[in-house]
Amino acid sequence: MNVTQDYLDYNTTNIFDKNQTMSDYPKIIMSSFVFIICCMGVPLNGIVIWLLGIQIKRNPFTVLILNLAIADFGFLIFMMIIIIMLMIINCTQNFKYFIQPGIPLKIFITLFSATYINGLFLLTAISIDRCVAVLFPIWHRCSRPKYLSSVVCVFLWIFSFFLIAICNIIQYLFLYNEICNFHLVVSAVLCLPLITTSTVILFFKICLKSKQIKRGRLLVMILITLLCFLILTLPLYIYVFTTHFLNKRYLFDILELNFYLAPSASLNSCVNPVVYFLVGRKKRSWTRESIKVIFQRVFREDEAAEI
């Protein structure tokens, strides 16, 4: 059997093998739950893309939020496709005789990984942007390059796909399966410390602010988004960091962890539009407002001036 066949067999059979330590029922329940979450998150992120991409005038910050919504939208779409393909492969014994699932499944897994990693990079860029706005407001408003956000987004998209491509090439050529989670290690080393530091800075900035001074909606929204990310995804990165750098071994393997943490990653991609809506709407208001008005309120660029 040649290298290509070995590579495809590894990426299809090991993902959903009945001989794995997990039983089929937890897999089915967890996959169904993740699929439901994705079905809710896709239209929510689609609304954000439609509003920020077409309806609302863009500014440097909304460019970052728009790209984050696109990454989350793609991540959820590819997650749904992968779940459907894995269920078909698992439930239909003769599927492989009609369609070779290895190549299309690997393509969708690559796109899934790239959009997930890019979402983390974009969230890191957003957190850094808000910290700069808090710590250096004058420079942020007056001296920041006009197209910096667009350049950063293009770079992060290219870098995300490049990182996943490098992992796939190494895994394909050398059948080195340990490299398959290398992108998680990179994101854990680069993103997690920056996001955690930014969250702490924004938290103290908001909490130490006088109650008489109105807290900016944008800062509150970003802080809640970052806190949700840390709560939902921190266990995965603790696992990745300890296994790769401290050589710690657990009673469960990465396959089981991926299945049980898939809902966390999906929820993290779904929660952002809900946060935008809840923070943007007026409190104690009985009048109905359009989503466009709510989003315009929360994404006003002059929020930084209130700091």
mmCIF file of C-alpha atoms in Angstrom:
data_model
loop_
_atom_site.group_PDB
_atom_site.id
_atom_site.type_symbol
_atom_site.label_atom_id
_atom_site.label_comp_id
_atom_site.label_asym_id
_atom_site.label_seq_id
_atom_site.Cartn_x
_atom_site.Cartn_y
_atom_site.Cartn_z
ATOM 1 C CA MET A 1 0.000 0.000 0.000
ATOM 2 C CA ASN A 2 1.431 3.390 -0.959
ATOM 3 C CA VAL A 3 1.931 6.456 1.198
ATOM 4 C CA THR A 4 -1.203 8.205 -0.064
ATOM 5 C CA GLN A 5 -3.473 5.312 0.853
ATOM 6 C CA ASP A 6 -1.878 4.998 4.296
ATOM 7 C CA TYR A 7 -2.409 8.694 4.892
ATOM 8 C CA LEU A 8 -6.064 8.643 3.837
ATOM 9 C CA ASP A 9 -6.777 5.506 5.828
ATOM 10 C CA TYR A 10 -5.382 7.096 8.956
ATOM 11 C CA ASN A 11 -7.466 10.242 8.594
ATOM 12 C CA THR A 12 -10.741 8.430 7.938
ATOM 13 C CA THR A 13 -10.741 5.252 9.976
ATOM 14 C CA ASN A 14 -9.081 6.594 13.121
ATOM 15 C CA ILE A 15 -11.551 9.427 13.466
ATOM 16 C CA PHE A 16 -14.652 7.310 13.863
ATOM 17 C CA ASP A 17 -13.494 3.768 14.492
ATOM 18 C CA LYS A 18 -15.766 1.443 16.443
ATOM 19 C CA ASN A 19 -12.734 -0.090 18.111
ATOM 20 C CA GLN A 20 -11.802 3.189 19.789
ATOM 21 C CA THR A 21 -12.145 3.564 23.550
ATOM 22 C CA MET A 22 -15.296 5.638 23.291
ATOM 23 C CA SER A 23 -18.568 3.806 22.744
ATOM 24 C CA ASP A 24 -20.805 4.687 19.826
ATOM 25 C CA TYR A 25 -23.633 6.137 21.893
ATOM 26 C CA PRO A 26 -21.657 9.034 23.439
ATOM 27 C CA LYS A 27 -20.310 9.791 19.961
ATOM 28 C CA ILE A 28 -23.782 9.926 18.451
ATOM 29 C CA ILE A 29 -25.217 12.007 21.297
ATOM 30 C CA MET A 30 -22.308 14.431 21.281
ATOM 31 C CA SER A 31 -22.283 14.732 17.487
ATOM 32 C CA SER A 32 -26.033 15.387 17.449
ATOM 33 C CA PHE A 33 -25.666 18.051 20.133
ATOM 34 C CA VAL A 34 -22.833 19.736 18.225
ATOM 35 C CA PHE A 35 -24.869 19.593 15.013
ATOM 36 C CA ILE A 36 -27.793 21.369 16.732
ATOM 37 C CA ILE A 37 -25.439 24.049 18.047
ATOM 38 C CA CYS A 38 -24.031 24.540 14.546
ATOM 39 C CA CYS A 39 -27.545 24.853 13.100
ATOM 40 C CA MET A 40 -28.186 27.738 15.503
ATOM 41 C CA GLY A 41 -24.796 29.372 15.072
ATOM 42 C CA VAL A 42 -24.730 29.462 11.269
ATOM 43 C CA PRO A 43 -27.727 31.841 10.860
ATOM 44 C CA LEU A 44 -26.574 33.966 13.823
ATOM 45 C CA ASN A 45 -23.148 34.544 12.294
ATOM 46 C CA GLY A 46 -24.791 34.951 8.890
ATOM 47 C CA ILE A 47 -26.804 37.873 10.282
ATOM 48 C CA VAL A 48 -23.612 39.467 11.613
ATOM 49 C CA ILE A 49 -21.924 39.062 8.218
ATOM 50 C CA TRP A 50 -24.940 40.571 6.439
ATOM 51 C CA LEU A 51 -25.168 43.557 8.791
ATOM 52 C CA LEU A 52 -21.476 44.403 9.058
ATOM 53 C CA GLY A 53 -20.714 43.536 5.450
ATOM 54 C CA ILE A 54 -23.612 45.319 3.740
ATOM 55 C CA GLN A 55 -25.945 47.249 6.027
ATOM 56 C CA ILE A 56 -23.603 49.084 8.409
ATOM 57 C CA LYS A 57 -20.777 51.396 7.425
ATOM 58 C CA ARG A 58 -17.513 49.668 8.137
ATOM 59 C CA ASN A 59 -14.718 51.022 10.310
ATOM 60 C CA PRO A 60 -11.353 49.481 11.275
ATOM 61 C CA PHE A 61 -12.840 47.631 14.234
ATOM 62 C CA THR A 62 -15.901 46.219 12.463
ATOM 63 C CA VAL A 63 -13.556 44.829 9.792
ATOM 64 C CA LEU A 64 -12.045 42.605 12.490
ATOM 65 C CA ILE A 65 -15.469 41.601 13.818
ATOM 66 C CA LEU A 66 -16.707 40.867 10.283
ATOM 67 C CA ASN A 67 -13.778 38.558 9.587
ATOM 68 C CA LEU A 68 -14.292 36.842 12.942
ATOM 69 C CA ALA A 69 -17.934 36.203 12.018
ATOM 70 C CA ILE A 70 -16.838 34.808 8.629
ATOM 71 C CA ALA A 71 -14.348 32.487 10.350
ATOM 72 C CA ASP A 72 -16.978 31.303 12.849
ATOM 73 C CA PHE A 73 -19.514 30.844 10.042
ATOM 74 C CA GLY A 74 -17.074 28.723 8.044
ATOM 75 C CA PHE A 75 -16.030 26.747 11.113
ATOM 76 C CA LEU A 76 -19.642 25.820 11.918
ATOM 77 C CA ILE A 77 -20.462 24.955 8.300
ATOM 78 C CA PHE A 78 -17.457 22.655 7.972
ATOM 79 C CA MET A 79 -18.201 21.126 11.375
ATOM 80 C CA MET A 80 -21.711 20.221 10.175
ATOM 81 C CA ILE A 81 -20.377 18.716 6.942
ATOM 82 C CA ILE A 82 -17.781 16.643 8.805
ATOM 83 C CA ILE A 83 -20.375 15.337 11.270
ATOM 84 C CA ILE A 84 -22.674 14.312 8.406
ATOM 85 C CA MET A 85 -19.844 12.576 6.535
ATOM 86 C CA LEU A 86 -18.623 10.752 9.637
ATOM 87 C CA MET A 87 -22.130 9.541 10.425
ATOM 88 C CA ILE A 88 -22.569 8.299 6.862
ATOM 89 C CA ILE A 89 -19.228 6.503 6.983
ATOM 90 C CA ASN A 90 -20.029 4.996 10.358
ATOM 91 C CA CYS A 91 -23.617 3.952 9.594
ATOM 92 C CA THR A 92 -23.289 2.814 5.975
ATOM 93 C CA GLN A 93 -20.912 -0.099 5.692
ATOM 94 C CA ASN A 94 -20.856 -0.087 1.877
ATOM 95 C CA PHE A 95 -20.280 3.651 1.542
ATOM 96 C CA LYS A 96 -16.592 3.247 0.793
ATOM 97 C CA TYR A 97 -17.330 1.023 -2.210
ATOM 98 C CA PHE A 98 -19.228 3.820 -3.960
ATOM 99 C CA ILE A 99 -17.394 6.947 -2.802
ATOM 100 C CA GLN A 100 -13.870 7.282 -1.467
ATOM 101 C CA PRO A 101 -14.464 9.437 1.636
ATOM 102 C CA GLY A 102 -10.826 10.051 2.481
ATOM 103 C CA ILE A 103 -10.010 12.944 0.144
ATOM 104 C CA PRO A 104 -13.180 15.076 0.568
ATOM 105 C CA LEU A 105 -13.202 14.433 4.319
ATOM 106 C CA LYS A 106 -9.580 15.530 4.604
ATOM 107 C CA ILE A 107 -10.350 18.681 2.604
ATOM 108 C CA PHE A 108 -13.193 19.619 4.935
ATOM 109 C CA ILE A 109 -11.084 18.840 8.010
ATOM 110 C CA THR A 110 -8.388 21.144 6.620
ATOM 111 C CA LEU A 111 -10.895 23.954 6.042
ATOM 112 C CA PHE A 112 -12.427 23.288 9.453
ATOM 113 C CA SER A 113 -9.031 23.562 11.169
ATOM 114 C CA ALA A 114 -7.999 26.661 9.223
ATOM 115 C CA THR A 115 -11.190 28.583 10.032
ATOM 116 C CA TYR A 116 -10.981 27.570 13.696
ATOM 117 C CA ILE A 117 -7.369 28.706 14.038
ATOM 118 C CA ASN A 118 -8.071 31.899 12.120
ATOM 119 C CA GLY A 119 -10.942 32.665 14.492
ATOM 120 C CA LEU A 120 -8.513 32.408 17.409
ATOM 121 C CA PHE A 121 -5.994 34.661 15.676
ATOM 122 C CA LEU A 122 -8.692 37.232 14.891
ATOM 123 C CA LEU A 123 -9.969 37.179 18.466
ATOM 124 C CA THR A 124 -6.400 37.783 19.604
ATOM 125 C CA ALA A 125 -6.096 40.726 17.208
ATOM 126 C CA ILE A 126 -9.395 42.152 18.493
ATOM 127 C CA SER A 127 -8.277 41.873 22.110
ATOM 128 C CA ILE A 128 -4.954 43.566 21.329
ATOM 129 C CA ASP A 129 -6.751 46.330 19.419
ATOM 130 C CA ARG A 130 -8.989 47.116 22.401
ATOM 131 C CA CYS A 131 -6.053 47.056 24.820
ATOM 132 C CA VAL A 132 -4.177 49.536 22.647
ATOM 133 C CA ALA A 133 -7.323 51.694 22.561
ATOM 134 C CA VAL A 134 -7.432 51.583 26.372
ATOM 135 C CA LEU A 135 -3.741 52.137 27.066
ATOM 136 C CA PHE A 136 -2.886 54.498 24.186
ATOM 137 C CA PRO A 137 -6.195 56.148 23.178
ATOM 138 C CA ILE A 138 -4.679 59.173 21.435
ATOM 139 C CA TRP A 139 -2.370 57.103 19.238
ATOM 140 C CA HIS A 140 -5.139 54.608 18.545
ATOM 141 C CA ARG A 141 -7.524 57.287 17.323
ATOM 142 C CA CYS A 142 -5.108 59.584 15.521
ATOM 143 C CA SER A 143 -2.028 57.661 14.401
ATOM 144 C CA ARG A 144 -3.213 54.132 13.684
ATOM 145 C CA PRO A 145 -2.836 53.267 9.975
ATOM 146 C CA LYS A 146 -6.167 53.435 8.173
ATOM 147 C CA TYR A 147 -5.956 50.015 6.525
ATOM 148 C CA LEU A 148 -4.194 48.214 9.370
ATOM 149 C CA SER A 149 -7.235 46.073 10.220
ATOM 150 C CA SER A 150 -7.677 44.921 6.620
ATOM 151 C CA VAL A 151 -3.985 44.074 6.286
ATOM 152 C CA VAL A 152 -4.038 42.154 9.577
ATOM 153 C CA CYS A 153 -7.100 40.155 8.491
ATOM 154 C CA VAL A 154 -5.565 39.212 5.131
ATOM 155 C CA PHE A 155 -2.332 38.186 6.830
ATOM 156 C CA LEU A 156 -4.136 36.058 9.437
ATOM 157 C CA TRP A 157 -6.215 34.255 6.796
ATOM 158 C CA ILE A 158 -3.082 33.453 4.775
ATOM 159 C CA PHE A 159 -1.094 32.433 7.848
ATOM 160 C CA SER A 160 -3.887 30.152 9.116
ATOM 161 C CA PHE A 161 -4.123 28.211 5.860
ATOM 162 C CA PHE A 162 -0.327 28.143 5.571
ATOM 163 C CA LEU A 163 -0.006 26.682 9.074
ATOM 164 C CA ILE A 164 -2.568 23.948 8.396
ATOM 165 C CA ALA A 165 -0.997 23.222 4.996
ATOM 166 C CA ILE A 166 2.438 22.743 6.577
ATOM 167 C CA CYS A 167 0.983 20.320 9.134
ATOM 168 C CA ASN A 168 -0.800 18.344 6.410
ATOM 169 C CA ILE A 169 2.282 18.180 4.185
ATOM 170 C CA ILE A 170 4.468 16.894 7.022
ATOM 171 C CA GLN A 171 1.816 14.377 8.034
ATOM 172 C CA TYR A 172 1.369 13.247 4.421
ATOM 173 C CA LEU A 173 5.049 12.915 3.518
ATOM 174 C CA PHE A 174 6.379 11.427 6.736
ATOM 175 C CA LEU A 175 3.216 9.839 8.201
ATOM 176 C CA TYR A 176 4.062 11.759 11.371
ATOM 177 C CA ASN A 177 0.675 11.757 13.066
ATOM 178 C CA GLU A 178 1.788 13.746 16.121
ATOM 179 C CA ILE A 179 1.973 16.860 13.930
ATOM 180 C CA CYS A 180 -1.802 16.841 13.410
ATOM 181 C CA ASN A 181 -2.337 18.910 16.586
ATOM 182 C CA PHE A 182 0.620 21.229 15.995
ATOM 183 C CA HIS A 183 -1.692 24.102 15.037
ATOM 184 C CA LEU A 184 -3.317 23.824 18.474
ATOM 185 C CA VAL A 185 0.095 24.071 20.102
ATOM 186 C CA VAL A 186 0.945 27.183 18.073
ATOM 187 C CA SER A 187 -2.364 28.836 18.913
ATOM 188 C CA ALA A 188 -1.959 27.892 22.594
ATOM 189 C CA VAL A 189 1.486 29.492 22.731
ATOM 190 C CA LEU A 190 0.626 32.597 20.694
ATOM 191 C CA CYS A 191 -3.033 33.315 21.395
ATOM 192 C CA LEU A 192 -3.802 32.175 24.910
ATOM 193 C CA PRO A 193 -1.274 34.397 26.780
ATOM 194 C CA LEU A 194 -2.235 37.462 24.724
ATOM 195 C CA ILE A 195 -5.985 36.911 25.131
ATOM 196 C CA THR A 196 -5.623 36.253 28.864
ATOM 197 C CA THR A 197 -3.520 39.389 29.364
ATOM 198 C CA SER A 198 -5.953 41.492 27.343
ATOM 199 C CA THR A 199 -8.896 40.115 29.313
ATOM 200 C CA VAL A 200 -7.252 41.038 32.617
ATOM 201 C CA ILE A 201 -6.450 44.562 31.393
ATOM 202 C CA LEU A 202 -9.982 45.179 30.115
ATOM 203 C CA PHE A 203 -11.512 43.661 33.251
ATOM 204 C CA PHE A 204 -9.616 45.975 35.587
ATOM 205 C CA LYS A 205 -10.208 48.950 33.310
ATOM 206 C CA ILE A 206 -13.968 48.405 33.375
ATOM 207 C CA CYS A 207 -14.214 47.437 37.050
ATOM 208 C CA LEU A 208 -12.057 50.329 38.273
ATOM 209 C CA LYS A 209 -14.056 52.827 36.291
ATOM 210 C CA SER A 210 -16.238 55.090 38.376
ATOM 211 C CA LYS A 211 -19.898 54.155 38.432
ATOM 212 C CA GLN A 212 -20.752 57.727 37.531
ATOM 213 C CA ILE A 213 -18.859 57.361 34.260
ATOM 214 C CA LYS A 214 -20.674 55.426 31.580
ATOM 215 C CA ARG A 215 -18.879 52.249 30.610
ATOM 216 C CA GLY A 216 -18.420 51.836 26.877
ATOM 217 C CA ARG A 217 -20.612 49.139 25.359
ATOM 218 C CA LEU A 218 -17.814 48.103 23.048
ATOM 219 C CA LEU A 219 -15.420 47.378 25.906
ATOM 220 C CA VAL A 220 -18.072 45.448 27.808
ATOM 221 C CA MET A 221 -18.922 43.446 24.704
ATOM 222 C CA ILE A 222 -15.284 42.551 24.018
ATOM 223 C CA LEU A 223 -14.678 41.629 27.661
ATOM 224 C CA ILE A 224 -17.679 39.278 27.718
ATOM 225 C CA THR A 225 -16.567 37.722 24.420
ATOM 226 C CA LEU A 226 -13.057 37.095 25.748
ATOM 227 C CA LEU A 227 -14.368 35.662 29.012
ATOM 228 C CA CYS A 228 -16.638 33.283 27.093
ATOM 229 C CA PHE A 229 -13.673 32.157 25.015
ATOM 230 C CA LEU A 230 -11.527 31.474 28.074
ATOM 231 C CA ILE A 231 -14.298 29.597 29.876
ATOM 232 C CA LEU A 232 -15.213 27.438 26.886
ATOM 233 C CA THR A 233 -11.803 26.645 25.400
ATOM 234 C CA LEU A 234 -9.325 26.885 28.271
ATOM 235 C CA PRO A 235 -9.547 23.127 29.134
ATOM 236 C CA LEU A 236 -8.481 22.183 25.601
ATOM 237 C CA TYR A 237 -5.415 24.425 25.706
ATOM 238 C CA ILE A 238 -4.449 23.266 29.178
ATOM 239 C CA TYR A 239 -4.501 19.729 27.792
ATOM 240 C CA VAL A 240 -2.490 20.683 24.692
ATOM 241 C CA PHE A 241 0.100 22.639 26.675
ATOM 242 C CA THR A 242 0.645 20.007 29.373
ATOM 243 C CA THR A 243 0.855 17.074 26.949
ATOM 244 C CA HIS A 244 3.259 18.750 24.518
ATOM 245 C CA PHE A 245 5.502 20.722 26.895
ATOM 246 C CA LEU A 246 5.224 18.925 30.249
ATOM 247 C CA ASN A 247 4.887 15.387 28.812
ATOM 248 C CA LYS A 248 1.896 14.778 31.047
ATOM 249 C CA ARG A 249 -0.354 11.822 30.214
ATOM 250 C CA TYR A 250 -4.051 11.522 31.005
ATOM 251 C CA LEU A 251 -6.463 8.632 31.307
ATOM 252 C CA PHE A 252 -8.157 9.742 28.085
ATOM 253 C CA ASP A 253 -6.665 10.326 24.652
ATOM 254 C CA ILE A 254 -6.954 13.223 22.236
ATOM 255 C CA LEU A 255 -9.732 11.474 20.301
ATOM 256 C CA GLU A 256 -12.046 11.422 23.326
ATOM 257 C CA LEU A 257 -11.078 14.970 24.244
ATOM 258 C CA ASN A 258 -11.907 16.237 20.758
ATOM 259 C CA PHE A 259 -15.373 14.722 20.886
ATOM 260 C CA TYR A 260 -16.178 16.083 24.324
ATOM 261 C CA LEU A 261 -14.746 19.540 23.650
ATOM 262 C CA ALA A 262 -16.370 19.931 20.234
ATOM 263 C CA PRO A 263 -19.486 21.452 21.882
ATOM 264 C CA SER A 264 -17.272 24.015 23.622
ATOM 265 C CA ALA A 265 -15.665 25.112 20.359
ATOM 266 C CA SER A 266 -19.063 25.252 18.659
ATOM 267 C CA LEU A 267 -20.626 27.243 21.498
ATOM 268 C CA ASN A 268 -17.719 29.666 21.369
ATOM 269 C CA SER A 269 -18.456 30.333 17.693
ATOM 270 C CA CYS A 270 -22.183 30.763 18.371
ATOM 271 C CA VAL A 271 -22.058 32.961 21.453
ATOM 272 C CA ASN A 272 -20.526 36.081 19.878
ATOM 273 C CA PRO A 273 -23.629 37.272 17.934
ATOM 274 C CA VAL A 274 -25.735 36.772 21.068
ATOM 275 C CA VAL A 275 -23.290 38.892 23.084
ATOM 276 C CA TYR A 276 -23.393 41.648 20.445
ATOM 277 C CA PHE A 277 -27.188 41.733 20.614
ATOM 278 C CA LEU A 278 -27.515 41.647 24.404
ATOM 279 C CA VAL A 279 -24.905 44.356 24.986
ATOM 280 C CA GLY A 280 -26.192 46.574 22.184
ATOM 281 C CA ARG A 281 -29.868 46.671 23.139
ATOM 282 C CA LYS A 282 -31.174 49.286 25.551
ATOM 283 C CA LYS A 283 -31.861 48.193 29.087
ATOM 284 C CA ARG A 284 -35.435 48.531 30.387
ATOM 285 C CA SER A 285 -36.649 49.542 26.953
ATOM 286 C CA TRP A 286 -40.087 48.285 25.917
ATOM 287 C CA THR A 287 -39.813 49.592 22.374
ATOM 288 C CA ARG A 288 -38.733 47.228 19.638
ATOM 289 C CA GLU A 289 -35.494 48.013 17.869
ATOM 290 C CA SER A 290 -34.144 46.572 14.677
ATOM 291 C CA ILE A 291 -31.022 44.450 14.866
ATOM 292 C CA LYS A 292 -29.297 46.979 12.626
ATOM 293 C CA VAL A 293 -29.862 49.771 15.169
ATOM 294 C CA ILE A 294 -28.623 47.558 18.004
ATOM 295 C CA PHE A 295 -25.449 46.659 16.128
ATOM 296 C CA GLN A 296 -24.830 50.279 15.154
ATOM 297 C CA ARG A 297 -25.035 51.229 18.817
ATOM 298 C CA VAL A 298 -22.581 48.615 20.046
ATOM 299 C CA PHE A 299 -20.020 49.109 17.275
ATOM 300 C CA ARG A 300 -19.748 52.883 17.392
ATOM 301 C CA GLU A 301 -16.082 53.733 17.041
ATOM 302 C CA ASP A 302 -16.244 56.682 19.466
ATOM 303 C CA GLU A 303 -16.512 54.242 22.376
ATOM 304 C CA ALA A 304 -12.745 54.515 22.767
ATOM 305 C CA ALA A 305 -13.100 58.199 23.476
ATOM 306 C CA GLU A 306 -15.006 57.462 26.676
ATOM 307 C CA ILE A 307 -11.991 55.784 28.249
#
